[in-house]
Amino acid sequence: MYFPRMNIEQAKSIPIDELLLRLGYAPSRKSHEQFWYLSPLRTESTPSFKVNPNMNSWYDFGTGEGGDIIDLVQKLDGLGSVSDTLARIEGIVGSAQLPVRTRSVTRSIETSPAMELTHIGPVKAKSLQAYLRNRGIEPNIVTPYLREAYYRRDDDSYFALAFENNSGGFELRNSQFKGTLGSKDISTIVGDPSRVMVFEGFFDFLSSVMMNDGLPEATIIVLNSVSMREKAIQEIRNLKPRLIELYRDNDSAGEQLVDYFLKALPDIEVIDKSELYAGNDDLNEWYSSRGKTKATLAR
């Protein structure tokens, strides 16, 4: 579609994945209706740049930056003004008949008419930062993996930490609330496919980031619920790793999870890592109780 005088809403209706293809960037992998690219913003060997076509948004896990199509083109070309960016987008699109995708962020990630996302951005609320620190997590270190979500339920507004899953939904946490906004799903962060680290919850994953001073060199799968175990198995079968490290909770459900993985993946080495934090409910409880003692999850 060609817009002789493109405005912001017209630009945002252009699918980011189609624009990237026009620029010569093809996705390296598609997973759960999301596209993974080698980042167009920097040099890398493992895809860590994600495009969510449902929300028509992008996120670069390597830099912790993300946004809409205008933010992306500004970053790509180092543009300072919105008007220059719109002109650049118009130049990229030209007369090509790109499909127009209507953005419907709220509709795509709402659980019911009574609960909807109203805003999402960087973690800035002091109460949420304090909540992270109380659980042994330094906000500045985990910035690439967390957002701050404002949402409405009935007539009241709330805010919480938000951890995105593969369906574009969010796991929400604050000191008073634990829930999911949108569809329940696993969360995958692409890394070395030969080694997969599976965590029950995202605070366990964040603990691993703290322990390693950054993202472990592995593909990460966060279950977000033991009920998502079959989705994780399907993802792992596609990856065909040589090793799976399972960071499960120390409870009966966690024990059943180990058995499930061993039976479902007989040809892959599955290591139950719960002995590391024996006597604690999970990895995060163990890590936070140790006063952020340095450790490593490298094998």
Short mmCIF file of C-alpha atoms in Angstrom, two decimals:
data_model
loop_
_atom_site.label_atom_id
_atom_site.label_comp_id
_atom_site.label_asym_id
_atom_site.label_seq_id
_atom_site.Cartn_x
_atom_site.Cartn_y
_atom_site.Cartn_z
CA MET A 1 0.00 0.00 0.00
CA TYR A 2 1.31 3.48 -0.82
CA PHE A 3 0.62 6.47 1.41
CA PRO A 4 1.56 9.77 -0.27
CA ARG A 5 1.58 11.53 3.09
CA MET A 6 1.93 8.82 5.65
CA ASN A 7 0.78 9.51 9.20
CA ILE A 8 1.60 7.66 12.40
CA GLU A 9 -1.44 5.39 12.42
CA GLN A 10 -0.88 4.39 8.79
CA ALA A 11 2.75 3.57 9.53
CA LYS A 12 1.81 1.47 12.55
CA SER A 13 -0.62 -0.54 10.43
CA ILE A 14 2.26 -1.91 8.32
CA PRO A 15 3.40 -5.34 9.59
CA ILE A 16 6.93 -5.16 10.98
CA ASP A 17 7.82 -8.58 9.59
CA GLU A 18 6.79 -7.45 6.10
CA LEU A 19 8.85 -4.27 6.42
CA LEU A 20 11.90 -6.26 7.54
CA LEU A 21 11.49 -8.60 4.58
CA ARG A 22 11.38 -5.55 2.29
CA LEU A 23 14.73 -4.51 3.82
CA GLY A 24 16.22 -7.97 3.26
CA TYR A 25 15.79 -9.42 6.76
CA ALA A 26 14.14 -12.83 6.84
CA PRO A 27 13.25 -14.61 10.08
CA SER A 28 15.60 -17.37 11.18
CA ARG A 29 12.84 -19.15 13.03
CA LYS A 30 9.12 -19.02 13.69
CA SER A 31 7.85 -20.19 17.06
CA HIS A 32 4.30 -19.94 18.39
CA GLU A 33 3.29 -17.33 15.82
CA GLN A 34 6.32 -15.18 16.64
CA PHE A 35 9.31 -14.49 14.41
CA TRP A 36 12.95 -14.66 15.55
CA TYR A 37 15.66 -12.80 13.62
CA LEU A 38 19.36 -12.18 13.78
CA SER A 39 19.15 -8.65 15.10
CA PRO A 40 19.16 -6.02 12.34
CA LEU A 41 20.47 -3.55 14.92
CA ARG A 42 23.74 -5.33 15.76
CA THR A 43 25.92 -8.33 14.90
CA GLU A 44 25.05 -11.66 16.47
CA SER A 45 25.15 -15.38 15.65
CA THR A 46 22.08 -16.54 17.59
CA PRO A 47 18.65 -15.02 16.82
CA SER A 48 17.51 -12.88 19.74
CA PHE A 49 15.37 -10.28 17.96
CA LYS A 50 11.67 -11.11 18.23
CA VAL A 51 8.70 -9.78 16.28
CA ASN A 52 5.22 -10.36 17.69
CA PRO A 53 2.88 -10.05 14.68
CA ASN A 54 -0.26 -10.04 16.84
CA MET A 55 0.88 -6.90 18.65
CA ASN A 56 2.95 -5.68 15.66
CA SER A 57 5.85 -5.03 18.01
CA TRP A 58 9.53 -5.98 18.24
CA TYR A 59 11.93 -6.70 21.09
CA ASP A 60 15.71 -7.16 21.05
CA PHE A 61 16.72 -9.40 23.94
CA GLY A 62 20.37 -8.46 23.45
CA THR A 63 19.84 -4.77 24.17
CA GLY A 64 16.58 -4.76 26.11
CA GLU A 65 15.01 -2.38 23.58
CA GLY A 66 11.73 -2.73 21.76
CA GLY A 67 8.72 -0.90 20.44
CA ASP A 68 6.66 -0.36 17.30
CA ILE A 69 7.59 0.12 13.66
CA ILE A 70 8.47 3.79 14.16
CA ASP A 71 10.87 2.96 17.01
CA LEU A 72 12.50 0.28 14.84
CA VAL A 73 13.07 2.45 11.78
CA GLN A 74 14.43 5.24 13.99
CA LYS A 75 16.94 2.76 15.43
CA LEU A 76 17.82 1.26 12.06
CA ASP A 77 18.56 4.58 10.37
CA GLY A 78 19.52 6.74 13.36
CA LEU A 79 16.67 9.16 12.73
CA GLY A 80 15.78 11.81 15.27
CA SER A 81 12.31 12.97 14.31
CA VAL A 82 9.02 11.21 13.70
CA SER A 83 8.47 13.10 10.43
CA ASP A 84 11.82 11.89 9.06
CA THR A 85 10.96 8.37 10.19
CA LEU A 86 7.57 8.44 8.46
CA ALA A 87 9.23 9.63 5.28
CA ARG A 88 11.75 6.79 5.53
CA ILE A 89 8.99 4.20 6.06
CA GLU A 90 7.13 5.63 3.07
CA GLY A 91 10.32 5.28 1.04
CA ILE A 92 10.76 1.66 2.10
CA VAL A 93 7.17 0.77 1.31
CA GLY A 94 7.04 2.69 -1.97
CA SER A 95 4.39 1.27 -4.22
CA ALA A 96 4.67 -2.24 -2.78
CA GLN A 97 1.33 -3.65 -1.80
CA LEU A 98 2.21 -4.60 1.75
CA PRO A 99 -0.65 -6.07 3.79
CA VAL A 100 -2.05 -3.84 6.49
CA ARG A 101 -2.35 -5.34 9.95
CA THR A 102 -4.62 -3.69 12.49
CA ARG A 103 -3.00 -3.48 15.91
CA SER A 104 -5.21 -4.71 18.70
CA VAL A 105 -2.92 -5.03 21.69
CA THR A 106 -5.69 -5.02 24.25
CA ARG A 107 -7.87 -7.55 22.44
CA SER A 108 -5.00 -9.95 21.86
CA ILE A 109 -3.97 -10.19 25.50
CA GLU A 110 -7.07 -9.85 27.54
CA THR A 111 -8.44 -12.73 29.59
CA SER A 112 -11.95 -11.33 29.82
CA PRO A 113 -13.76 -8.02 29.35
CA ALA A 114 -13.03 -7.33 33.03
CA MET A 115 -9.21 -7.47 32.64
CA GLU A 116 -7.28 -5.57 29.99
CA LEU A 117 -3.85 -4.14 29.43
CA THR A 118 -3.74 -0.34 29.36
CA HIS A 119 0.02 0.35 29.19
CA ILE A 120 3.30 -1.52 29.17
CA GLY A 121 6.83 -0.16 29.47
CA PRO A 122 10.12 -0.37 31.39
CA VAL A 123 10.13 -1.28 35.09
CA LYS A 124 10.18 2.10 36.85
CA ALA A 125 7.86 1.78 39.86
CA LYS A 126 9.88 1.85 43.08
CA SER A 127 7.57 -0.69 44.70
CA LEU A 128 8.19 -3.19 41.90
CA GLN A 129 11.93 -2.59 42.05
CA ALA A 130 11.81 -3.16 45.82
CA TYR A 131 9.84 -6.37 45.26
CA LEU A 132 12.52 -7.62 42.88
CA ARG A 133 15.32 -6.79 45.31
CA ASN A 134 13.43 -8.50 48.13
CA ARG A 135 13.64 -11.66 46.03
CA GLY A 136 17.34 -11.22 45.33
CA ILE A 137 16.96 -9.72 41.85
CA GLU A 138 18.63 -6.48 40.79
CA PRO A 139 16.26 -4.59 38.45
CA ASN A 140 19.00 -3.16 36.23
CA ILE A 141 20.38 -6.64 35.47
CA VAL A 142 17.07 -8.21 34.42
CA THR A 143 15.75 -5.21 32.47
CA PRO A 144 15.83 -7.04 29.10
CA TYR A 145 13.41 -9.71 30.33
CA LEU A 146 10.78 -7.83 32.33
CA ARG A 147 8.26 -5.08 31.69
CA GLU A 148 5.94 -3.01 33.86
CA ALA A 149 2.29 -3.57 32.97
CA TYR A 150 -0.68 -1.39 33.87
CA TYR A 151 -3.99 -3.15 33.57
CA ARG A 152 -7.63 -2.62 34.39
CA ARG A 153 -9.93 -5.10 36.09
CA ASP A 154 -13.55 -4.04 36.36
CA ASP A 155 -13.32 -0.36 37.36
CA ASP A 156 -9.95 -0.56 39.15
CA SER A 157 -6.42 -0.06 37.81
CA TYR A 158 -3.34 -2.03 38.88
CA PHE A 159 0.30 -2.46 37.91
CA ALA A 160 2.69 -5.40 38.13
CA LEU A 161 5.85 -6.94 36.74
CA ALA A 162 5.14 -8.55 33.36
CA PHE A 163 6.98 -11.49 31.80
CA GLU A 164 5.88 -12.20 28.23
CA ASN A 165 5.02 -15.68 27.01
CA ASN A 166 5.04 -17.18 23.52
CA SER A 167 1.39 -16.31 22.89
CA GLY A 168 1.83 -12.61 23.62
CA GLY A 169 0.29 -12.91 27.08
CA PHE A 170 1.99 -11.86 30.30
CA GLU A 171 2.70 -13.47 33.63
CA LEU A 172 1.97 -10.75 36.20
CA ARG A 173 3.58 -10.49 39.63
CA ASN A 174 3.71 -8.00 42.45
CA SER A 175 3.87 -8.42 46.20
CA GLN A 176 0.09 -8.86 46.39
CA PHE A 177 -0.85 -10.56 43.13
CA LYS A 178 0.07 -13.50 40.92
CA GLY A 179 -1.78 -14.10 37.66
CA THR A 180 -1.80 -14.19 33.87
CA LEU A 181 -3.01 -11.53 31.47
CA GLY A 182 -3.92 -13.11 28.15
CA SER A 183 -3.34 -16.69 27.06
CA LYS A 184 -1.30 -19.01 29.24
CA ASP A 185 1.81 -20.35 27.51
CA ILE A 186 5.48 -21.14 27.95
CA SER A 187 8.14 -18.48 27.41
CA THR A 188 11.11 -19.26 25.16
CA ILE A 189 14.35 -17.32 24.88
CA VAL A 190 16.44 -18.62 22.01
CA GLY A 191 20.04 -19.54 22.77
CA ASP A 192 22.33 -22.53 22.26
CA PRO A 193 19.88 -25.21 21.05
CA SER A 194 22.07 -28.08 22.28
CA ARG A 195 21.44 -27.13 25.91
CA VAL A 196 17.96 -26.31 27.21
CA MET A 197 17.32 -24.93 30.69
CA VAL A 198 13.74 -25.41 31.86
CA PHE A 199 12.38 -23.34 34.77
CA GLU A 200 8.98 -23.63 36.42
CA GLY A 201 8.61 -19.91 37.03
CA PHE A 202 10.19 -16.72 35.74
CA PHE A 203 11.70 -15.73 39.09
CA ASP A 204 13.77 -18.92 38.91
CA PHE A 205 14.90 -17.85 35.45
CA LEU A 206 15.75 -14.35 36.71
CA SER A 207 17.77 -15.96 39.50
CA SER A 208 19.81 -17.82 36.86
CA VAL A 209 20.50 -14.50 35.11
CA MET A 210 21.75 -13.04 38.40
CA MET A 211 23.90 -16.09 39.15
CA ASN A 212 25.57 -15.95 35.75
CA ASP A 213 25.84 -12.15 35.45
CA GLY A 214 23.73 -12.36 32.32
CA LEU A 215 21.77 -14.74 30.14
CA PRO A 216 23.07 -18.35 30.37
CA GLU A 217 24.44 -19.78 27.14
CA ALA A 218 21.44 -22.02 26.54
CA THR A 219 17.93 -21.93 25.16
CA ILE A 220 15.60 -20.99 28.01
CA ILE A 221 12.11 -22.36 28.49
CA VAL A 222 9.98 -21.03 31.35
CA LEU A 223 6.91 -23.18 31.92
CA ASN A 224 4.91 -20.50 33.77
CA SER A 225 2.83 -23.46 35.01
CA VAL A 226 3.43 -27.22 35.21
CA SER A 227 0.28 -27.54 33.10
CA MET A 228 2.35 -26.23 30.18
CA ARG A 229 4.73 -29.22 30.29
CA GLU A 230 3.47 -30.76 27.02
CA LYS A 231 4.05 -27.48 25.16
CA ALA A 232 7.59 -27.47 26.54
CA ILE A 233 8.11 -31.05 25.38
CA GLN A 234 6.97 -30.13 21.87
CA GLU A 235 9.35 -27.18 21.80
CA ILE A 236 12.24 -29.35 23.01
CA ARG A 237 11.57 -32.01 20.38
CA ASN A 238 11.87 -29.34 17.71
CA LEU A 239 15.17 -28.11 19.17
CA LYS A 240 16.69 -31.62 19.51
CA PRO A 241 19.13 -30.70 22.31
CA ARG A 242 21.69 -33.05 23.79
CA LEU A 243 20.96 -31.90 27.35
CA ILE A 244 18.03 -30.61 29.41
CA GLU A 245 18.50 -29.05 32.85
CA LEU A 246 15.27 -29.00 34.82
CA TYR A 247 14.94 -26.41 37.60
CA ARG A 248 11.69 -27.55 39.14
CA ASP A 249 10.00 -26.81 42.46
CA ASN A 250 10.74 -29.10 45.39
CA ASP A 251 7.22 -30.46 45.77
CA SER A 252 5.17 -33.40 44.52
CA ALA A 253 4.24 -31.59 41.31
CA GLY A 254 7.93 -30.99 40.67
CA GLU A 255 8.72 -34.67 41.19
CA GLN A 256 6.00 -35.61 38.73
CA LEU A 257 7.45 -33.11 36.29
CA VAL A 258 10.81 -34.88 36.36
CA ASP A 259 9.17 -38.24 35.67
CA TYR A 260 7.16 -36.72 32.83
CA PHE A 261 10.27 -35.32 31.13
CA LEU A 262 12.22 -38.55 31.54
CA LYS A 263 9.42 -40.61 29.97
CA ALA A 264 8.60 -38.13 27.21
CA LEU A 265 12.23 -37.56 26.16
CA PRO A 266 14.00 -40.92 26.57
CA ASP A 267 16.71 -40.09 24.00
CA ILE A 268 17.78 -36.82 25.62
CA GLU A 269 19.77 -36.47 28.84
CA VAL A 270 17.50 -34.87 31.47
CA ILE A 271 19.18 -33.62 34.63
CA ASP A 272 17.13 -32.78 37.72
CA LYS A 273 18.91 -29.73 39.17
CA SER A 274 16.79 -29.48 42.32
CA GLU A 275 19.59 -30.90 44.49
CA LEU A 276 21.33 -27.54 44.10
CA TYR A 277 18.61 -25.89 46.21
CA ALA A 278 17.52 -28.86 48.35
CA GLY A 279 15.61 -27.73 51.45
CA ASN A 280 14.14 -24.74 49.61
CA ASP A 281 10.91 -24.46 47.64
CA ASP A 282 12.65 -23.40 44.44
CA LEU A 283 15.78 -21.88 42.93
CA ASN A 284 14.73 -18.30 43.66
CA GLU A 285 14.08 -18.97 47.35
CA TRP A 286 17.48 -20.63 47.68
CA TYR A 287 19.28 -17.86 45.79
CA SER A 288 17.61 -14.97 47.64
CA SER A 289 18.19 -16.61 51.04
CA ARG A 290 21.93 -16.82 50.34
CA GLY A 291 22.23 -13.05 50.11
CA LYS A 292 22.95 -13.13 46.37
CA THR A 293 26.05 -15.31 46.84
CA LYS A 294 27.71 -15.75 43.50
CA ALA A 295 27.20 -19.14 41.88
CA THR A 296 27.01 -20.51 38.38
CA LEU A 297 24.61 -22.72 36.53
CA ALA A 298 27.22 -23.73 33.96
CA ARG A 299 27.69 -27.50 33.77
#
